[in-house]
PDB file of C-alpha atoms and ligand atoms in Angstrom:
ATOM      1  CA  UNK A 161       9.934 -69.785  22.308  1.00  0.00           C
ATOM      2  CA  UNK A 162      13.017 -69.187  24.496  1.00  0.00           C
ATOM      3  CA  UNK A 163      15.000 -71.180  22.099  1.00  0.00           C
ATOM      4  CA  UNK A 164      13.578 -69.654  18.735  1.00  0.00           C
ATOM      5  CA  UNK A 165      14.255 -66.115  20.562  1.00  0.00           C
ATOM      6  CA  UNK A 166      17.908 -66.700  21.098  1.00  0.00           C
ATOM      7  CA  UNK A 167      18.578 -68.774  18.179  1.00  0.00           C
ATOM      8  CA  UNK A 168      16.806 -66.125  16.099  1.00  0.00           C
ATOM      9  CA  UNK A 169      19.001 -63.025  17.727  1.00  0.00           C
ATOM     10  CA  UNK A 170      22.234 -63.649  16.718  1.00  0.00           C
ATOM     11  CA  UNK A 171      21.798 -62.329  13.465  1.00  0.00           C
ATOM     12  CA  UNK A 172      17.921 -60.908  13.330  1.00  0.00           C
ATOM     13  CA  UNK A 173      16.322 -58.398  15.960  1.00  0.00           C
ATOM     14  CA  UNK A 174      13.515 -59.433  17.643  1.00  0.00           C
ATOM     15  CA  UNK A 175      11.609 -56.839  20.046  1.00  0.00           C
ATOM     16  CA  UNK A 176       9.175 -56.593  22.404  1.00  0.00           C
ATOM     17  CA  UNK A 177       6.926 -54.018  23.927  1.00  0.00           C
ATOM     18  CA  UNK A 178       6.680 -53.874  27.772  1.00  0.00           C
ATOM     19  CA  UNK A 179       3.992 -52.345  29.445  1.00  0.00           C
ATOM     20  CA  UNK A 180       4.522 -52.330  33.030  1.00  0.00           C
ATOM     21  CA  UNK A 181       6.037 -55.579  32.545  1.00  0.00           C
ATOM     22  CA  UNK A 182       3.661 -57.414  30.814  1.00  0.00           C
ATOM     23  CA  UNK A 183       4.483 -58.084  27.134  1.00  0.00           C
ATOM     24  CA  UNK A 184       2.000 -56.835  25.108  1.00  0.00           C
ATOM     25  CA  UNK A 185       3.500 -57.603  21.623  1.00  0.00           C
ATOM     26  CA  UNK A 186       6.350 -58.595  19.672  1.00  0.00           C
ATOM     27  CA  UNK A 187       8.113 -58.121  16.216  1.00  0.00           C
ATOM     28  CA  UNK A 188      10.798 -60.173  14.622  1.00  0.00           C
ATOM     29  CA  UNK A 189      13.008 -61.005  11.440  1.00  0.00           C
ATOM     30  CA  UNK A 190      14.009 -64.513  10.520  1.00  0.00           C
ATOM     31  CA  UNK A 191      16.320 -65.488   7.250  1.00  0.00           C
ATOM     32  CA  UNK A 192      14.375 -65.882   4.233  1.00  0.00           C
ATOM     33  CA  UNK A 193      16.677 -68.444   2.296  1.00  0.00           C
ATOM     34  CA  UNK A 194      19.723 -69.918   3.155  1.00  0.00           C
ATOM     35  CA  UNK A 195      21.388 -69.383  -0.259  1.00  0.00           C
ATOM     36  CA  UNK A 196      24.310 -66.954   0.051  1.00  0.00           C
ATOM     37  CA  UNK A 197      22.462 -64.603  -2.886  1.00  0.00           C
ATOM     38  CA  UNK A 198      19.265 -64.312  -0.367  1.00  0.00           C
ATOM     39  CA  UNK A 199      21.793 -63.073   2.638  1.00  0.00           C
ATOM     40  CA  UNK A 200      20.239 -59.257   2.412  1.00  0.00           C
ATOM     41  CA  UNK A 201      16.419 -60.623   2.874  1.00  0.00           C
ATOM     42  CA  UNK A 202      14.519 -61.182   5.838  1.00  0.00           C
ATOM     43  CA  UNK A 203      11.423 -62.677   6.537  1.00  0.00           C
ATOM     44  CA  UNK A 204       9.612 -60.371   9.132  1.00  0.00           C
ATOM     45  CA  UNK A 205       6.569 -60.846  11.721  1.00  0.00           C
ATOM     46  CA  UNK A 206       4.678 -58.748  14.047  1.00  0.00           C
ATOM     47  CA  UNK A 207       2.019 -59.751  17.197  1.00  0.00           C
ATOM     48  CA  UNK A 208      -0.034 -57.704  19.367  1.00  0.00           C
ATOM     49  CA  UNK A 209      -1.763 -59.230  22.203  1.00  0.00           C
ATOM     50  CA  UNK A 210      -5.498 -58.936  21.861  1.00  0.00           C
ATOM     51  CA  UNK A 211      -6.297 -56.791  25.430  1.00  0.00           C
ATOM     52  CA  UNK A 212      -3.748 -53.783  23.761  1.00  0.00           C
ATOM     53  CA  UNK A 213      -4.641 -54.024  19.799  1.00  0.00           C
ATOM     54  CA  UNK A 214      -4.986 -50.819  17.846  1.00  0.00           C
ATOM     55  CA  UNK A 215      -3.297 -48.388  20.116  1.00  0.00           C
ATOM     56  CA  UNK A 216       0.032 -48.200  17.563  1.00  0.00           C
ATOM     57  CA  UNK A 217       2.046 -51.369  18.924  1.00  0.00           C
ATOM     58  CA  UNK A 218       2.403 -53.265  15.785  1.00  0.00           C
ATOM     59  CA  UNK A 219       3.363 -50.385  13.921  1.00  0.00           C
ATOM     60  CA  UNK A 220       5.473 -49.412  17.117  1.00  0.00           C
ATOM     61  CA  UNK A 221       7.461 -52.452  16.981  1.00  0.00           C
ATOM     62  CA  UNK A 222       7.938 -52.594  13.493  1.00  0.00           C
ATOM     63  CA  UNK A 223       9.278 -49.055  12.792  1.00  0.00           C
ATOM     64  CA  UNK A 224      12.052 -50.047  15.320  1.00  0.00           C
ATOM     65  CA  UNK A 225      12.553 -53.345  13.668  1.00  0.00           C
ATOM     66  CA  UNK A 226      12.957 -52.127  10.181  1.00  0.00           C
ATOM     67  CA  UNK A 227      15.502 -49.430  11.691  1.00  0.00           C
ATOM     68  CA  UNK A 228      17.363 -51.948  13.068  1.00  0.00           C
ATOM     69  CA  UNK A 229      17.379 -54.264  10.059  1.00  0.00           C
ATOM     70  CA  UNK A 230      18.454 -51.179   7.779  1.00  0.00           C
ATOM     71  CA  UNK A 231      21.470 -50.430  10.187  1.00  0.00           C
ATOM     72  CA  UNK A 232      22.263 -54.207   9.866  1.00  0.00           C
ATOM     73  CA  UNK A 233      22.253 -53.347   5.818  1.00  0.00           C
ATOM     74  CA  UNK A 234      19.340 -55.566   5.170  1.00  0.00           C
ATOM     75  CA  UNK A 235      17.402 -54.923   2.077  1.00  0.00           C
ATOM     76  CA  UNK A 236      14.175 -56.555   1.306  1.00  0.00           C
ATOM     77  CA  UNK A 237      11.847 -57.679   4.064  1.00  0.00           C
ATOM     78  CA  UNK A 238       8.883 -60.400   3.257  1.00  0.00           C
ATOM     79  CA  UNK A 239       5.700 -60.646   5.378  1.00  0.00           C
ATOM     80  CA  UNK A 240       4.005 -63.988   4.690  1.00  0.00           C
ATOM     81  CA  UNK A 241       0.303 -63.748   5.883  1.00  0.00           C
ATOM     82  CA  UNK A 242      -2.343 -66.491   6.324  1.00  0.00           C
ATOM     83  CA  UNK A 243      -4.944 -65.752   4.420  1.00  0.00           C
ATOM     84  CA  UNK A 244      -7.816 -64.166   5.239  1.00  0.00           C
ATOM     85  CA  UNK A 245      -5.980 -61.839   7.287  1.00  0.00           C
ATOM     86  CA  UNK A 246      -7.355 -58.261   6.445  1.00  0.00           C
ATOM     87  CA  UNK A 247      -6.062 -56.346   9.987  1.00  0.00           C
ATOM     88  CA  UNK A 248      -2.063 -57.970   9.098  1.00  0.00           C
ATOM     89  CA  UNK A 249      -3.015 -57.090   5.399  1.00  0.00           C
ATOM     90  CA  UNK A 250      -3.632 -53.393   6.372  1.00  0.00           C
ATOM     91  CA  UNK A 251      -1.148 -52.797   8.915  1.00  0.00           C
ATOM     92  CA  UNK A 252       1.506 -54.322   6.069  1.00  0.00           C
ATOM     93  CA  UNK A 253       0.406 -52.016   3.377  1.00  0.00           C
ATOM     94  CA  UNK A 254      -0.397 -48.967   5.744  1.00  0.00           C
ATOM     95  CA  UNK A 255       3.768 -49.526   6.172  1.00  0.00           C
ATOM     96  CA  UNK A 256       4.806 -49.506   2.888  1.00  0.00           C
ATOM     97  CA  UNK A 257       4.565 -53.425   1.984  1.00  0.00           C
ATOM     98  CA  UNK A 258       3.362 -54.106  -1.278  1.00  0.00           C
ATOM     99  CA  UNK A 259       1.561 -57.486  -2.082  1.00  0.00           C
ATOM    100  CA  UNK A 260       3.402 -60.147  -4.674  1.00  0.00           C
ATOM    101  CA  UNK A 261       1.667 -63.342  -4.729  1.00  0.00           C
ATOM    102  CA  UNK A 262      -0.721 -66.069  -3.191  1.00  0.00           C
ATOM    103  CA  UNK A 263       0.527 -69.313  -2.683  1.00  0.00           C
ATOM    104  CA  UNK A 264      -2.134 -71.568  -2.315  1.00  0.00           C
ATOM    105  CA  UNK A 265      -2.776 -74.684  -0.065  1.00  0.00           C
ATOM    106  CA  UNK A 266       1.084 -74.199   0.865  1.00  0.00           C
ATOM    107  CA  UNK A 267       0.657 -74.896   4.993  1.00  0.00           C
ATOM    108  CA  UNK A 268      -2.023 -77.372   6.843  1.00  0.00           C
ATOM    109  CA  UNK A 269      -2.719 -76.280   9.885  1.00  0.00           C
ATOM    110  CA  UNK A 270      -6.147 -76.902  12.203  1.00  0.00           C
ATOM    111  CA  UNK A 271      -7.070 -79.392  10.385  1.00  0.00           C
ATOM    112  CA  UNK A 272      -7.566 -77.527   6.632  1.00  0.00           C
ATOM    113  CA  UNK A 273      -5.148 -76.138   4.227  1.00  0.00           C
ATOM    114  CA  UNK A 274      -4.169 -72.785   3.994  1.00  0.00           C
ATOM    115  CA  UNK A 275      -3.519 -70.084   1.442  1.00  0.00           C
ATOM    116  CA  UNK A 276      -0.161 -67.381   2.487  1.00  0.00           C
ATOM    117  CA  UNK A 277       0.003 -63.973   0.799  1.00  0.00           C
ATOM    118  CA  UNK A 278       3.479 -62.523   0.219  1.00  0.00           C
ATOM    119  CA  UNK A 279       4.056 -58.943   0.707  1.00  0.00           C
ATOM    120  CA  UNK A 280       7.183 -56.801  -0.031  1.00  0.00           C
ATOM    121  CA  UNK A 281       9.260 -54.071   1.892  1.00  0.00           C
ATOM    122  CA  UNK A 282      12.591 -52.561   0.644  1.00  0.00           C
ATOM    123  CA  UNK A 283      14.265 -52.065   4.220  1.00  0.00           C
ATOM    124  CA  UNK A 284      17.389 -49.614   2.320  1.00  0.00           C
ATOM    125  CA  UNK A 285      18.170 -49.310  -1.203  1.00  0.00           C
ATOM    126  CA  UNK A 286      19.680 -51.974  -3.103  1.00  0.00           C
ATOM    127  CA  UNK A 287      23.590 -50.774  -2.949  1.00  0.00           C
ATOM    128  CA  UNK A 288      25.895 -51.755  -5.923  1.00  0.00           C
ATOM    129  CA  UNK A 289      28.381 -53.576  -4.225  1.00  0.00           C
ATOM    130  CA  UNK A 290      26.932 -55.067  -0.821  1.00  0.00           C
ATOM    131  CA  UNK A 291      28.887 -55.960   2.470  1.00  0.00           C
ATOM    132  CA  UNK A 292      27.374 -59.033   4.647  1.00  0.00           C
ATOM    133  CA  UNK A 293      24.694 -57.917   6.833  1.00  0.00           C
ATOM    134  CA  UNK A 294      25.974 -56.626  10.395  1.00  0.00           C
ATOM    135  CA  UNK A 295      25.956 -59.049  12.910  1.00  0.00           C
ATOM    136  CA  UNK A 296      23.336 -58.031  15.841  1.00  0.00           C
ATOM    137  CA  UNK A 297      25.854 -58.194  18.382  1.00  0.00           C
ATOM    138  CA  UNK A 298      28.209 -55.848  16.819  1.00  0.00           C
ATOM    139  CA  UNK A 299      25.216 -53.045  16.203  1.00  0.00           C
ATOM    140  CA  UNK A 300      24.579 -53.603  19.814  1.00  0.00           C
ATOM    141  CA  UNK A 301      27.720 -52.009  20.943  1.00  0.00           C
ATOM    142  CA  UNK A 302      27.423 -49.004  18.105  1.00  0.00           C
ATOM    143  CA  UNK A 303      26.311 -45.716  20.294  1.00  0.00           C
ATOM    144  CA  UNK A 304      23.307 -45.417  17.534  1.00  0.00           C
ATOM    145  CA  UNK A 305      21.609 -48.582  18.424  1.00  0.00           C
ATOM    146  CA  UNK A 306      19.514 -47.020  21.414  1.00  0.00           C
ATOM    147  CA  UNK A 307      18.283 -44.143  19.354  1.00  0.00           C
ATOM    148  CA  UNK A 308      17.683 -47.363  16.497  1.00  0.00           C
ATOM    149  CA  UNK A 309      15.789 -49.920  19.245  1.00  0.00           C
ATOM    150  CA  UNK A 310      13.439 -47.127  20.551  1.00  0.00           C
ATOM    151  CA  UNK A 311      12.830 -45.536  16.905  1.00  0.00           C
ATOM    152  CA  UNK A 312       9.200 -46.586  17.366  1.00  0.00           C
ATOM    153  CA  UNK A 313       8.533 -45.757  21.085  1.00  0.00           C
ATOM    154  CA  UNK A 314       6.603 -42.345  19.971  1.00  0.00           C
ATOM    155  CA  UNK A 315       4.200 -44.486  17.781  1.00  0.00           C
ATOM    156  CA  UNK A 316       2.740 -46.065  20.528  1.00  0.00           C
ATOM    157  CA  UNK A 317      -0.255 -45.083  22.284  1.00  0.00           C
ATOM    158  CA  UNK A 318      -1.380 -45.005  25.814  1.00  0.00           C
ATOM    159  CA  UNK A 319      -4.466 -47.575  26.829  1.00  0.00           C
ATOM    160  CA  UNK A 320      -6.187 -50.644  26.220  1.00  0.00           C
ATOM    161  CA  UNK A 321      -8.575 -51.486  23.245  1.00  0.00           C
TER     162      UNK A 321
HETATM  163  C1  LIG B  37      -2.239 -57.368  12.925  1.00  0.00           C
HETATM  164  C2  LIG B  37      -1.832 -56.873  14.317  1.00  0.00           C
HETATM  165  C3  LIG B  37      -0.337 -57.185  14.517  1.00  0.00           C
HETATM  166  C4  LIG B  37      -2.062 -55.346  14.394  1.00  0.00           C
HETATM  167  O1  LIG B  37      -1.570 -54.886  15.656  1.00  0.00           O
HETATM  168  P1  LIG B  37      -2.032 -53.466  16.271  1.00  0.00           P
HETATM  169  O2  LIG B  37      -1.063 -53.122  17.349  1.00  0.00           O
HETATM  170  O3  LIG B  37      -3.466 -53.522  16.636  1.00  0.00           O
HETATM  171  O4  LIG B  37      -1.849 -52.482  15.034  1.00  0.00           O
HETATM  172  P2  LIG B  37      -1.601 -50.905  15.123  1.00  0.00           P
HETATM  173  O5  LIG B  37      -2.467 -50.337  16.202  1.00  0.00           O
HETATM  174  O6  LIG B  37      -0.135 -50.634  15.202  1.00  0.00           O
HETATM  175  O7  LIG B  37      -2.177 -50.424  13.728  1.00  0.00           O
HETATM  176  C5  LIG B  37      -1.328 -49.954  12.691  1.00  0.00           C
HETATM  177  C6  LIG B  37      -2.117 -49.921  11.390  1.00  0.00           C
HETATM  178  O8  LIG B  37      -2.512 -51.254  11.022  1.00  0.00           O
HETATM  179  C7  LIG B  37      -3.809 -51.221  10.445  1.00  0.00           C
HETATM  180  N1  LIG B  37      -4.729 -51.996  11.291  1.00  0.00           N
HETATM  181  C8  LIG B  37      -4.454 -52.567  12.474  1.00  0.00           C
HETATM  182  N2  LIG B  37      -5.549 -53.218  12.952  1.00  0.00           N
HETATM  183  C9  LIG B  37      -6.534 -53.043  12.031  1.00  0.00           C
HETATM  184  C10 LIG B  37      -7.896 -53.472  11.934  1.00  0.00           C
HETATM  185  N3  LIG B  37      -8.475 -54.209  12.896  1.00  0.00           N
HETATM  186  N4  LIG B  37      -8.599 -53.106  10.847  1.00  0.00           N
HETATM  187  C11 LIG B  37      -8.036 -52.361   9.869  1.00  0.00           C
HETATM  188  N5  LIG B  37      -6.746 -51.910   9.912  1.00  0.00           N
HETATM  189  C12 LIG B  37      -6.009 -52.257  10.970  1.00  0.00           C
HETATM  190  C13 LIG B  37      -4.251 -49.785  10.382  1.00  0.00           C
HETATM  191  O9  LIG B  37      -3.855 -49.286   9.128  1.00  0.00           O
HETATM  192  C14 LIG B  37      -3.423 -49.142  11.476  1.00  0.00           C
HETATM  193  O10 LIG B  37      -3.145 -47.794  11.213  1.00  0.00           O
HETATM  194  P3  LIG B  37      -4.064 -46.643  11.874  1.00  0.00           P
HETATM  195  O11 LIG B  37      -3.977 -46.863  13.363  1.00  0.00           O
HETATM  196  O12 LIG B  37      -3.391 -45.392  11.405  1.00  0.00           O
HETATM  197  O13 LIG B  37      -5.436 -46.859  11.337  1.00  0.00           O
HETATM  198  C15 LIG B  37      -2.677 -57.541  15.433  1.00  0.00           C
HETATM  199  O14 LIG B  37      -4.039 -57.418  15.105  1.00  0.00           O
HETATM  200  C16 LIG B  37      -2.338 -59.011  15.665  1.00  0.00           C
HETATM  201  O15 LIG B  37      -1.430 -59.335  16.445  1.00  0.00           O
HETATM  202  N6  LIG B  37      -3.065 -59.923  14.981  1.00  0.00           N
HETATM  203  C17 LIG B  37      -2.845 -61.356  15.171  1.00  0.00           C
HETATM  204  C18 LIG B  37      -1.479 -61.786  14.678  1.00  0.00           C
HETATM  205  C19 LIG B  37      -1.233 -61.444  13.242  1.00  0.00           C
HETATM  206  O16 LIG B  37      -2.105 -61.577  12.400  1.00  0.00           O
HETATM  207  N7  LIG B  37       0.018 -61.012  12.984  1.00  0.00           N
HETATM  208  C20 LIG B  37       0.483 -60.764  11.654  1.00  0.00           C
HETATM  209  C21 LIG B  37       1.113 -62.006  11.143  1.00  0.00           C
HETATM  210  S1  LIG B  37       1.921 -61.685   9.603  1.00  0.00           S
END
């Protein structure tokens, strides 16, 4: 995990909600294709641990991802979900994803195959004439990117479920 983290964060956020120190969820954006066309999409994912579920921290974590990744000057983010799913279906719609496709019996996993559902997010609008995504690093140092990494913070409700 400590490798995917860091390998992930040189060009894709990844963050995590503390709660007195104990990490009760995390949301991050991995490339979607390596083709230099694709550079502007993400792939994104969000997880809640189960003792602090439906107090906001999913939705928390991703409204201060997809600020980040729009200050970056990514465009489209893509959810893949593991079907049946219907809480990560809802919280992806309730945010504005819309649904594409099914692919089916594309990952085996515990011992069965498994249908993904694609979703859709537009992060920023589609400019005409695109510049490379900003590295992480370099939003890091821009005076905005506190005001960007705790653009969810308000979402998130005290307690436990
Ligand atoms: C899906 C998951 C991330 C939701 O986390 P959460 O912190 O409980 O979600 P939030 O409290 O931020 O809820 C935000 C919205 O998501 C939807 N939602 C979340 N849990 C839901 C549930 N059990 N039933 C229906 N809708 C749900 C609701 O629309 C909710 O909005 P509302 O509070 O205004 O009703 C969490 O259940 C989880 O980690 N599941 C296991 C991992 C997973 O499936 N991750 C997604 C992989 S793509």
């Amino acid at each position: 995990m400590r490798r995917r983290i860091a390998e992930t964060t040189v060009a894709y956020p990844w963050v995590v909600c503390d709660r007195d120190g104990v990490v009760t969820g995390y949301a991050y954006a991995t490339q979607h294709r390596t083709r230099a066309a694709y550079q502007w999409c993400v792939e994104t994912s969000v997880y809640v641990h189960p003792d602090f579920r439906h107090s906001g921290i999913a939705r928390g974590l991703y409204t201060s991802l997809f600020a980040i990744l729009a200050a970056q000057g990514f465009v489209n983010a893509y959810a893949g979900i593991t079907l049946p799913n219907a809480r990560s279906v809802a919280l992806h719609e309730k945010l504005g994803f819309l649904p594409l496709t099914v692919y089916r019996g594309i990952g085996f996993k515990a011992g069965a195959w498994h249908d993904v559902g694609w979703w859709h997010l537009v992060v920023s609008p589609h400019p005409e004439f695109p510049l490379p995504p900003m590295p992480l690093a370099d939003l890091q140092r821009d005076p905005q990117w506190e005001a960007l990494l705790s653009a969810g913070i308000s979402l998130i409700r005290s307690g436990h479920s």
